[in-house]
PDB file of C-alpha atoms and ligand atoms in Angstrom:
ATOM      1  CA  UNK A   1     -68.836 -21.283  -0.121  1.00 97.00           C
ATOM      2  CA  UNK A   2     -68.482 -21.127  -3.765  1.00 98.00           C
ATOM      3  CA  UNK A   3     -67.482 -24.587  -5.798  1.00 98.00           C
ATOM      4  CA  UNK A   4     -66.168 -23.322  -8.723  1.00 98.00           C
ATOM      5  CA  UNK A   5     -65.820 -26.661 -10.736  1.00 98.00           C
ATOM      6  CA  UNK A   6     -67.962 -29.912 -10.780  1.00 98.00           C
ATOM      7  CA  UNK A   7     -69.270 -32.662 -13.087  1.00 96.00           C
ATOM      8  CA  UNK A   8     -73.099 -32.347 -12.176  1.00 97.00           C
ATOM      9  CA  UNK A   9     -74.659 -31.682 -15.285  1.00 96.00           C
ATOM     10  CA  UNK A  10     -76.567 -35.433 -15.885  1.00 95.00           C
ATOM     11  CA  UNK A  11     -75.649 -37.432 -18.745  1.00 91.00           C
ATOM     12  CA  UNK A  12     -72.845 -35.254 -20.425  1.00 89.00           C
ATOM     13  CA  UNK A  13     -69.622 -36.040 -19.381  1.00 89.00           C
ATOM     14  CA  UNK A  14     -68.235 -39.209 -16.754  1.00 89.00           C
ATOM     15  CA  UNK A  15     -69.815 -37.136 -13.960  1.00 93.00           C
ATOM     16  CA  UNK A  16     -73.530 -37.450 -12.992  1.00 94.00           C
ATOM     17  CA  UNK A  17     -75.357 -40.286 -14.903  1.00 93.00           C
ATOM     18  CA  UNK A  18     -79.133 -39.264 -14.367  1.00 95.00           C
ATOM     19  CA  UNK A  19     -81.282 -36.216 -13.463  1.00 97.00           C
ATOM     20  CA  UNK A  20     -81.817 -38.068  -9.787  1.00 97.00           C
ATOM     21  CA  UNK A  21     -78.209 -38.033  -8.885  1.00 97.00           C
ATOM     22  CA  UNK A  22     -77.482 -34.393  -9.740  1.00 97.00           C
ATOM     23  CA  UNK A  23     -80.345 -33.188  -7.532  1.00 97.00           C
ATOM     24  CA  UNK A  24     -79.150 -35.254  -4.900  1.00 96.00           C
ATOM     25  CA  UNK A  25     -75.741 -34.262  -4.963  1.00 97.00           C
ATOM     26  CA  UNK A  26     -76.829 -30.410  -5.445  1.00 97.00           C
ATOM     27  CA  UNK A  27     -78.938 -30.614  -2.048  1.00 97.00           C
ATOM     28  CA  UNK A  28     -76.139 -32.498  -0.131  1.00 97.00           C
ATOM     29  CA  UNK A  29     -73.850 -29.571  -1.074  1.00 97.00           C
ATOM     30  CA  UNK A  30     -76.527 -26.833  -0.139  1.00 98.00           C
ATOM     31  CA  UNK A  31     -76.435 -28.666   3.405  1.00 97.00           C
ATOM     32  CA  UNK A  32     -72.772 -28.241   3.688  1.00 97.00           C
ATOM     33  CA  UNK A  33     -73.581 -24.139   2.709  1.00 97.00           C
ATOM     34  CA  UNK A  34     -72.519 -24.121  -1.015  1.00 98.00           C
ATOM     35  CA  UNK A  35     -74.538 -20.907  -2.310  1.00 98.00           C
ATOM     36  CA  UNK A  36     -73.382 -21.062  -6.037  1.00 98.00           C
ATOM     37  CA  UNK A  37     -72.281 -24.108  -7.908  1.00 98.00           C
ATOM     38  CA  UNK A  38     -70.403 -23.826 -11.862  1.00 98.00           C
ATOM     39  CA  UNK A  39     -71.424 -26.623 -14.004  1.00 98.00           C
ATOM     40  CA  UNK A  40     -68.262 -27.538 -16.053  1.00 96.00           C
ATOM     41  CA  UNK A  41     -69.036 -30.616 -17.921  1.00 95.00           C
ATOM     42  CA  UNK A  42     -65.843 -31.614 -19.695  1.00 93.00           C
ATOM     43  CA  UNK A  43     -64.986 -30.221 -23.711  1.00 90.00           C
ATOM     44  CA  UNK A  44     -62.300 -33.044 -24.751  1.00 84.00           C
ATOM     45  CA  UNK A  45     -62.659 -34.565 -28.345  1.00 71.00           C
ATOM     46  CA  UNK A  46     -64.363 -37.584 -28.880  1.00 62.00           C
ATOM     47  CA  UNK A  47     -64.343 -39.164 -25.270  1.00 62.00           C
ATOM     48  CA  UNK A  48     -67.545 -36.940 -23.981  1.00 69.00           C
ATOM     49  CA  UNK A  49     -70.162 -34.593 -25.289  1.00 66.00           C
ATOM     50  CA  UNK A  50     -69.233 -31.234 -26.472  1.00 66.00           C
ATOM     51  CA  UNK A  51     -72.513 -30.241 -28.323  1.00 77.00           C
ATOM     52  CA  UNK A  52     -73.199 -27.066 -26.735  1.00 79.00           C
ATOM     53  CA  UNK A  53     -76.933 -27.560 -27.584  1.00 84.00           C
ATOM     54  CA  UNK A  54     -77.249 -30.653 -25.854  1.00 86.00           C
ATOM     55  CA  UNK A  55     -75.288 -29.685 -22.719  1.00 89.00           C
ATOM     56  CA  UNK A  56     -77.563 -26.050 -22.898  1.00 92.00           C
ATOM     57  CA  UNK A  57     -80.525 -28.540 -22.902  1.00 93.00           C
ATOM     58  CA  UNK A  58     -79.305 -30.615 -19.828  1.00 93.00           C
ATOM     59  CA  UNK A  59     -78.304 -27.411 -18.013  1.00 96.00           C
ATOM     60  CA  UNK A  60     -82.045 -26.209 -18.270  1.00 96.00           C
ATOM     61  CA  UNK A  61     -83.317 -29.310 -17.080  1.00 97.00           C
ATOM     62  CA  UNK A  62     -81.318 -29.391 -14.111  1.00 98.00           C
ATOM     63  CA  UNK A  63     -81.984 -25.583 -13.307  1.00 98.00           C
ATOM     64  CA  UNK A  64     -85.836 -26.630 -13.681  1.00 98.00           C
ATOM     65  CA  UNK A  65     -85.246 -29.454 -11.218  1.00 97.00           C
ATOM     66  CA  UNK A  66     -83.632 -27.692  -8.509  1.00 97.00           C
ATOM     67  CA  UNK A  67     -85.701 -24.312  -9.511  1.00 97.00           C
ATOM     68  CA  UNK A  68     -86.865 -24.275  -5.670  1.00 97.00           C
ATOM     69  CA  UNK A  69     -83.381 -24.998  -4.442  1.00 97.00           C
ATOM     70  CA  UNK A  70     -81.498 -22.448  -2.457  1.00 97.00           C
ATOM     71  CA  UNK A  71     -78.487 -21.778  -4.561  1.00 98.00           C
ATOM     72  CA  UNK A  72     -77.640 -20.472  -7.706  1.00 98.00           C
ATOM     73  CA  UNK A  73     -76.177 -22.272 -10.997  1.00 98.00           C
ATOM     74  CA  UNK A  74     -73.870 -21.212 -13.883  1.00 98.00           C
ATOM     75  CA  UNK A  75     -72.920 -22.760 -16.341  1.00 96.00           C
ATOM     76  CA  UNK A  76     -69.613 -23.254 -17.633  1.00 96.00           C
ATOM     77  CA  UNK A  77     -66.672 -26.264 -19.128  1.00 95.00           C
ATOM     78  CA  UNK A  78     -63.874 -27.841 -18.532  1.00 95.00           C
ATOM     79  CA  UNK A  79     -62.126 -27.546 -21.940  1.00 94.00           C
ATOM     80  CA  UNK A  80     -59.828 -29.365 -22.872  1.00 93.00           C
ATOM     81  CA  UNK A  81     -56.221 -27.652 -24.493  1.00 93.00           C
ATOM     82  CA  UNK A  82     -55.619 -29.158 -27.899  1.00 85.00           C
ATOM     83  CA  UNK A  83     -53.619 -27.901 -30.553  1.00 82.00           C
ATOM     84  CA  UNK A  84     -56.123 -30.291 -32.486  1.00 78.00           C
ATOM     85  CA  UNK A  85     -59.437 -29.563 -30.938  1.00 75.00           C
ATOM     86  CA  UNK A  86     -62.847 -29.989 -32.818  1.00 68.00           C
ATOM     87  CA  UNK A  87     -65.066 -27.067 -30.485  1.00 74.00           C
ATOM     88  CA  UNK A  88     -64.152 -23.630 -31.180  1.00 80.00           C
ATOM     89  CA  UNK A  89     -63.352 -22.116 -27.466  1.00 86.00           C
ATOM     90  CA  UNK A  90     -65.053 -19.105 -27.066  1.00 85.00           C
ATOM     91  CA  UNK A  91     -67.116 -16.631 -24.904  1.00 90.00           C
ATOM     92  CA  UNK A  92     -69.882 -19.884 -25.417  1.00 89.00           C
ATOM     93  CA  UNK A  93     -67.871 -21.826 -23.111  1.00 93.00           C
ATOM     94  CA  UNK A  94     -67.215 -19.055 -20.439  1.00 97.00           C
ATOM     95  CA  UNK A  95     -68.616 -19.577 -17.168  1.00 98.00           C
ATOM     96  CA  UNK A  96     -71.975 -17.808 -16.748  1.00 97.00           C
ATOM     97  CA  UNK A  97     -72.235 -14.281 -18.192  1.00 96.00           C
ATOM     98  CA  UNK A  98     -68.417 -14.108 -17.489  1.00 98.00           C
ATOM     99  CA  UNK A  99     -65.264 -13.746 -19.257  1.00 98.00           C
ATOM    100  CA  UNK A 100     -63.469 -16.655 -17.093  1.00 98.00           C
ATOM    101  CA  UNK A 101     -62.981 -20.120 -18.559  1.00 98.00           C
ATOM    102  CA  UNK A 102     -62.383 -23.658 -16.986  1.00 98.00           C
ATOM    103  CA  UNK A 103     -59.410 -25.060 -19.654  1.00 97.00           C
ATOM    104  CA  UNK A 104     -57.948 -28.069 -18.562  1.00 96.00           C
ATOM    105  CA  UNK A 105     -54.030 -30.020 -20.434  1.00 95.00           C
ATOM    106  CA  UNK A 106     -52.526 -33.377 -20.894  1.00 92.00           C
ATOM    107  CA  UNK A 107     -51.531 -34.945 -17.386  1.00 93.00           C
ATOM    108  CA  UNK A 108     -48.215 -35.890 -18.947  1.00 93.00           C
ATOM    109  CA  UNK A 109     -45.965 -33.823 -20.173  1.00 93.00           C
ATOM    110  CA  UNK A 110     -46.678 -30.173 -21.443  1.00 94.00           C
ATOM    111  CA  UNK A 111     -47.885 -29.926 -25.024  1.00 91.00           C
ATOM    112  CA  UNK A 112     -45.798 -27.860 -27.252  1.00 87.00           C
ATOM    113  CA  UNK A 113     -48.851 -24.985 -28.524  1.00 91.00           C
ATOM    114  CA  UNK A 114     -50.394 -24.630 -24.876  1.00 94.00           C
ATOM    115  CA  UNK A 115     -48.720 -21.647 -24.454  1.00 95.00           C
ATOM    116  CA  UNK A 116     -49.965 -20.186 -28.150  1.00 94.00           C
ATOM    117  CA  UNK A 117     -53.705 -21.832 -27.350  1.00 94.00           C
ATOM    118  CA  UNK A 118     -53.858 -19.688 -24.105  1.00 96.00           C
ATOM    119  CA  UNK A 119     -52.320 -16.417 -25.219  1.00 96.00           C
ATOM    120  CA  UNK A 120     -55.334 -16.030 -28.518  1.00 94.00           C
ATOM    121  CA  UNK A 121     -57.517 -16.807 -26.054  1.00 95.00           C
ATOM    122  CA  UNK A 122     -56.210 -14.234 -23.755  1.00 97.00           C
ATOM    123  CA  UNK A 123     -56.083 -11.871 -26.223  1.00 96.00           C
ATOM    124  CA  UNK A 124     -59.761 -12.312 -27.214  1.00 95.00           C
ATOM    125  CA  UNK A 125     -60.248 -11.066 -23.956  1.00 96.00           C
ATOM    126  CA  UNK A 126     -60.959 -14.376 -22.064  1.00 97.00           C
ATOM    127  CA  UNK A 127     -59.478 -15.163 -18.759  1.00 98.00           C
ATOM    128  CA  UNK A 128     -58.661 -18.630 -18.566  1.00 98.00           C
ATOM    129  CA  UNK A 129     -58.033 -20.444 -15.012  1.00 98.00           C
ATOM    130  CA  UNK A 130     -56.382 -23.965 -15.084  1.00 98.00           C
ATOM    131  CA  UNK A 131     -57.879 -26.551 -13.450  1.00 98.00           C
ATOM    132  CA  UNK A 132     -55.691 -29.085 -11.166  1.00 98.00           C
ATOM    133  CA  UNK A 133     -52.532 -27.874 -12.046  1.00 98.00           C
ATOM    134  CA  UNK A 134     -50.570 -30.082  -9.057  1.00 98.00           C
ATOM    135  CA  UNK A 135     -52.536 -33.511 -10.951  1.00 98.00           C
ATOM    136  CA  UNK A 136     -49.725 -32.879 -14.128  1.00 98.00           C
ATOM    137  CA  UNK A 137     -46.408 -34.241 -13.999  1.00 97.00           C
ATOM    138  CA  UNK A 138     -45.158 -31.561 -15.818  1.00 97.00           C
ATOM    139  CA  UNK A 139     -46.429 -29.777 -13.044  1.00 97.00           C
ATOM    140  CA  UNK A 140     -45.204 -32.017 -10.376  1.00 97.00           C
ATOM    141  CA  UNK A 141     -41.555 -32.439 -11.330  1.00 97.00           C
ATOM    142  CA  UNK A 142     -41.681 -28.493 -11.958  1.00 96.00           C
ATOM    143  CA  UNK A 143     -43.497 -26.504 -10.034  1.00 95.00           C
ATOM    144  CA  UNK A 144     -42.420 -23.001 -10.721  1.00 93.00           C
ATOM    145  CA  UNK A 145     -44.184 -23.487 -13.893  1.00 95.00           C
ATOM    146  CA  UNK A 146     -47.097 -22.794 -12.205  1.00 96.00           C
ATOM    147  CA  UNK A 147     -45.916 -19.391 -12.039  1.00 95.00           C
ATOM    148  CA  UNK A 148     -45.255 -19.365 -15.705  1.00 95.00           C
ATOM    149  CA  UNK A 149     -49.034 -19.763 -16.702  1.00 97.00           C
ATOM    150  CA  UNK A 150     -49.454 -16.435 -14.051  1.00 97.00           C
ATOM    151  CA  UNK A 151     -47.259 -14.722 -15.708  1.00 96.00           C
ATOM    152  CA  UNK A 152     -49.320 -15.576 -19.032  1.00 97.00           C
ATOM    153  CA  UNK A 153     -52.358 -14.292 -17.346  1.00 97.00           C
ATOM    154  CA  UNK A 154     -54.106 -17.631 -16.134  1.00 98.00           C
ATOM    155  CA  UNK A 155     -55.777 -18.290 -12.678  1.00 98.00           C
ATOM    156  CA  UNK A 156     -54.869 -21.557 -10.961  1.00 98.00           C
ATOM    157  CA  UNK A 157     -57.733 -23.988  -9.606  1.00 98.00           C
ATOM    158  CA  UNK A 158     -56.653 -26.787  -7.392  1.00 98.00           C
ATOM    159  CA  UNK A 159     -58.725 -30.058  -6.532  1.00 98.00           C
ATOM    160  CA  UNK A 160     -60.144 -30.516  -2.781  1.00 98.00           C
ATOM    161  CA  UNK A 161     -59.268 -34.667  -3.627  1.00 98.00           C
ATOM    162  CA  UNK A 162     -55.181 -33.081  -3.509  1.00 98.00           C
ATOM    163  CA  UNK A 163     -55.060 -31.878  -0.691  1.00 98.00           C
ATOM    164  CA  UNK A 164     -56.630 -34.835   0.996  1.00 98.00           C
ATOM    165  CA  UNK A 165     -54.279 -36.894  -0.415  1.00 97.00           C
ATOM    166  CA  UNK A 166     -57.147 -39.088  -2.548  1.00 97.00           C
ATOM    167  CA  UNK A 167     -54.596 -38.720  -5.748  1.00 96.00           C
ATOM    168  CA  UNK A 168     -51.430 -39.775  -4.345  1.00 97.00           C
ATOM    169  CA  UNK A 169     -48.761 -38.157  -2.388  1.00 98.00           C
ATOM    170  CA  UNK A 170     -47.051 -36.529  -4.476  1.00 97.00           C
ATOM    171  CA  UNK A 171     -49.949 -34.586  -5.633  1.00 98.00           C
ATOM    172  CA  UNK A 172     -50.727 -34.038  -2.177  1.00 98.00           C
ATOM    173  CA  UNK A 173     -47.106 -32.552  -1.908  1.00 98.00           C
ATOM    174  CA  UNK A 174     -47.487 -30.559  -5.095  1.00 98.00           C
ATOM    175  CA  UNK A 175     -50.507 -28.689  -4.177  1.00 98.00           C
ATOM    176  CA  UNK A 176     -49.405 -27.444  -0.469  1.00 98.00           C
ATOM    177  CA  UNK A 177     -46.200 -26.409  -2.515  1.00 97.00           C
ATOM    178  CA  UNK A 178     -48.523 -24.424  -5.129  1.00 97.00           C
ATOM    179  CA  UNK A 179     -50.274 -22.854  -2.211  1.00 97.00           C
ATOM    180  CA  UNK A 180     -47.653 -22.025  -0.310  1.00 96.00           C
ATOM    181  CA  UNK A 181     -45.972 -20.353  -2.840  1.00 96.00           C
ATOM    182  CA  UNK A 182     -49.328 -18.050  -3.871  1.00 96.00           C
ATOM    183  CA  UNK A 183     -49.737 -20.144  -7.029  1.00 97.00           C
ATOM    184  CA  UNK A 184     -53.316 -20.959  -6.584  1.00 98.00           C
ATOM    185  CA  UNK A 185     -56.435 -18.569  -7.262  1.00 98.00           C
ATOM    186  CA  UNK A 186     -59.517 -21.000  -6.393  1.00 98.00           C
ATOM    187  CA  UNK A 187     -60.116 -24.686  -4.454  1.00 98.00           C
ATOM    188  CA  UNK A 188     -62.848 -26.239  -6.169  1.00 98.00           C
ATOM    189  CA  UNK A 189     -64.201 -29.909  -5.420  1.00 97.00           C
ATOM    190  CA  UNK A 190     -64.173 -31.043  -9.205  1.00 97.00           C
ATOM    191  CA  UNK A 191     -67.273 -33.286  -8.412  1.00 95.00           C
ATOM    192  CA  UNK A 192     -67.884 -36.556 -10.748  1.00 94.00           C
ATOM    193  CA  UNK A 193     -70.806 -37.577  -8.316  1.00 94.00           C
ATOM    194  CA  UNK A 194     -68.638 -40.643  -7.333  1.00 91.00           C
ATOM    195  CA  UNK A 195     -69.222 -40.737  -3.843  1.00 88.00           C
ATOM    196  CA  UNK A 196     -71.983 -39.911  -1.273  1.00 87.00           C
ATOM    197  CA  UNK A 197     -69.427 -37.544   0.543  1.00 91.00           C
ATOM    198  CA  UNK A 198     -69.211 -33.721  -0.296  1.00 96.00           C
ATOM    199  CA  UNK A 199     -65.245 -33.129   0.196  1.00 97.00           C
ATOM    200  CA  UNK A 200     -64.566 -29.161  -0.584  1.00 98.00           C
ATOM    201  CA  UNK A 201     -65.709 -28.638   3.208  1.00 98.00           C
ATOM    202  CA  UNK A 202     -62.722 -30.925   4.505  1.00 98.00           C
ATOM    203  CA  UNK A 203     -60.247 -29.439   2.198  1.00 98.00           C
ATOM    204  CA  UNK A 204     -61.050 -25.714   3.502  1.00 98.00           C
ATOM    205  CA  UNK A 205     -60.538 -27.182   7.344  1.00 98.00           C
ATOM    206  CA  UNK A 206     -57.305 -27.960   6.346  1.00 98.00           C
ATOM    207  CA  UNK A 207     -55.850 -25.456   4.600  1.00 98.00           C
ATOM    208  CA  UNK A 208     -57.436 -23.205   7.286  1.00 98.00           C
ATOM    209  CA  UNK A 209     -55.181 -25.305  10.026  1.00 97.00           C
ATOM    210  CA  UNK A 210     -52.334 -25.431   7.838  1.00 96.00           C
ATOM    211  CA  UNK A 211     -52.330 -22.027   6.316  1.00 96.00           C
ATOM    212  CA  UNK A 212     -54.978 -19.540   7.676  1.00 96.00           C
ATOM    213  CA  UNK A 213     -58.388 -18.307   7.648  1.00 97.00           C
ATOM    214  CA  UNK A 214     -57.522 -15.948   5.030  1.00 96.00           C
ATOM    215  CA  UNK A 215     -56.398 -18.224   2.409  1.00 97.00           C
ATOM    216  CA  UNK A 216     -59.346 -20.794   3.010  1.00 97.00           C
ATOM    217  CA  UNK A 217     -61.799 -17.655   2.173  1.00 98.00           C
ATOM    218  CA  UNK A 218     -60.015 -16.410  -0.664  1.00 98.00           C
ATOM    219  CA  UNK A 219     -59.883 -19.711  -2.136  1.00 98.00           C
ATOM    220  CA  UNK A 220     -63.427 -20.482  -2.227  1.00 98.00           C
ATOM    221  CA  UNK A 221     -65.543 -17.275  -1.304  1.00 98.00           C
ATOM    222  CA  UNK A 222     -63.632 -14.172  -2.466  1.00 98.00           C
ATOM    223  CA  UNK A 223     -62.386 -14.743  -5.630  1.00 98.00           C
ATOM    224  CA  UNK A 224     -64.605 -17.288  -6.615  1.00 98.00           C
ATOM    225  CA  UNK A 225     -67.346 -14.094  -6.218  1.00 98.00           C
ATOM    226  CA  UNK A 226     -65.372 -11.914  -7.589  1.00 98.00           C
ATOM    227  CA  UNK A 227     -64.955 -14.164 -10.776  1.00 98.00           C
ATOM    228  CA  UNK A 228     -68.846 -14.477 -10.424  1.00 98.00           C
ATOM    229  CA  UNK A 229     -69.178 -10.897 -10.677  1.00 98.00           C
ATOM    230  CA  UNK A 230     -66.469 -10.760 -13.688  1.00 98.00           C
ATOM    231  CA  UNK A 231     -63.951  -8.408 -11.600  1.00 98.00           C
ATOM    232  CA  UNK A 232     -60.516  -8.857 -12.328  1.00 96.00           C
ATOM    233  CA  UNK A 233     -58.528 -10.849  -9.757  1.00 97.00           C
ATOM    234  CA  UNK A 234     -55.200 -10.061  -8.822  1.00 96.00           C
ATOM    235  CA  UNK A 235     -52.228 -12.515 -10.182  1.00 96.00           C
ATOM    236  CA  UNK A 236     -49.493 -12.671  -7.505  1.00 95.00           C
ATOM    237  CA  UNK A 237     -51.345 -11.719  -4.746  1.00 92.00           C
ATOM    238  CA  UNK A 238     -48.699 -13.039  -2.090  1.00 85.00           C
ATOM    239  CA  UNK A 239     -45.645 -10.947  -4.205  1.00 62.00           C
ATOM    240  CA  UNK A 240     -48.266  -8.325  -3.808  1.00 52.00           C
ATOM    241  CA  UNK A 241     -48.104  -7.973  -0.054  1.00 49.00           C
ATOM    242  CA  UNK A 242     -44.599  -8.784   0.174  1.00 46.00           C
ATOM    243  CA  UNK A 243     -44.080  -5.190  -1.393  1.00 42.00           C
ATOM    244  CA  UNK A 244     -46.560  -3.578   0.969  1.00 46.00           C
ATOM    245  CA  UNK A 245     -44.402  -4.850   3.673  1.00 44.00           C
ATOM    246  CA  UNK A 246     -41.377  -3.858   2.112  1.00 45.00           C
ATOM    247  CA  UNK A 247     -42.975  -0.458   1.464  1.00 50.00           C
ATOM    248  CA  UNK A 248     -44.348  -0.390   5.624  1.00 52.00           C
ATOM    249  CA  UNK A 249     -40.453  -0.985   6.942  1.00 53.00           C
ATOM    250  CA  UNK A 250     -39.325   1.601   4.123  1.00 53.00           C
ATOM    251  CA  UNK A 251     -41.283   4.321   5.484  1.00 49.00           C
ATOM    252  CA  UNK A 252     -40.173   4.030   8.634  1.00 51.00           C
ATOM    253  CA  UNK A 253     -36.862   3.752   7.915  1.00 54.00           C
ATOM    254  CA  UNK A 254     -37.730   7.107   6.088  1.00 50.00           C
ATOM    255  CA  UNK A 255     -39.122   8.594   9.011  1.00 47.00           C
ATOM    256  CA  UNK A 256     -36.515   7.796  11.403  1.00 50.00           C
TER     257      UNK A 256
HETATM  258 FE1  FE2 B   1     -63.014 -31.699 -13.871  1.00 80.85          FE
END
């Protein structure tokens, strides 16, 4: 299991608040068989710290700590999408060695300029994956747009917390909807070391007895390594196997 977006780094963001609570929560995930961890404190003007030097220096300090630990850390951000931002988003911010990036919108309505934020950064060769899509209302009273950031070339990452229901129903309705639909690229538990209780496991049980097996995995162990390794992930991986099907009946049509 692969959590591809927490708040563990101590003392940079509203997640962990000391050194002691990050190992802790790193070695109660470990016990419920996380093997890699991204660290993506959040980039959002003037409400948290976005001094890359500082959060490099916290990032080293927690890899020291948990040096003997049985899992592997990369760093990464949550950035924040702002016509107006003050941090220039670049391959800095990426998650480990990789070209993937954590970028994060307004939970109201969409703000005119995403669109133009995420295609330069596309273009620079970044590949950005949204976190919590189903926690906007733009989102929400809209879903297909989902499918309009895919079609721009952005992953989807949806919050463990949504599909337990912790942020309301209608999130709760919004993300099963996202899945459903192949609209979502990674689960991720989006960690603010709030609670004792490690919830990604819970959230893979269910969409394993809702959906399948299959989907659980690829949620949170196959393309969360393959983003690891900086592969390219497929977009519309559910249209995708539509059209094998399609093809499968065709050719036997064909043969008959
Ligand atoms: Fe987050």
């Amino acid at each position: 299991m692969i959590d591809i977006h927490t708040h563990i780094i101590h003392n940079c963001d509203d997640g962990s608040n000391s050194l002691e609570l990050s190992i802790k929560q790193i070695t109660n995930m470990i016990d419920k068989g996380v093997t890699d961890i991204v660290l993506t404190p959040h980039y959002m003007n003037s409400y948290v710290q976005t001094d890359a030097k500082i959060i490099n220096k916290q990032f080293k300090e927690l890899s020291e700590a948990t040096a003997d630990l049985k899992v592997n850390l990369h760093k990464g951000g949550e950035i924040f999408l702002n016509p107006g931002s003050n941090y220039k988003i670049d391959k800095e911010l990426c998650i480990g060695d990789t070209s993937y990036i954590l970028v994060e919108t307004n939970m109201g309505e969409f703000t005119p300029g995403i669109y133009e934020i995420l295609f330069k950064l596309v273009k620079k060769g970044l590949r950005p994956i949204l976190a919590h899509p189903e926690r906007y209302n733009y989102i929400m009273n809209n879903p297909e747009m989902a499918e309009d950031f895919m079609y721009r070339n952005v992953y989807l990452q949806v919050n463990a917390g949504s599909i337990l229901g912790l942020y309301g129903s209608k999130i709760e309705k919004t993300v099963w909807q996202l899945i459903k639909s192949g609209f979502v690229h990674f689960l991720a538990s989006d960690n603010h070391c709030r609670i004792d209780e490690y919830i990604l496991p819970a959230a893979i049980e269910a969409i394993r007895d809702k959906i399948d097996d299959y989907t659980a995995d690829l949620l949170t162990q196959v393309n969360p390594q393959k983003m690891l390794n900086n592969e390219k992930i497929e977009y519309f991986y559910l249209k995708e196997q539509k059209v094998e099907k399609k093809g499968f009946f065709e050719n036997i049509l064909r043969k008959l």
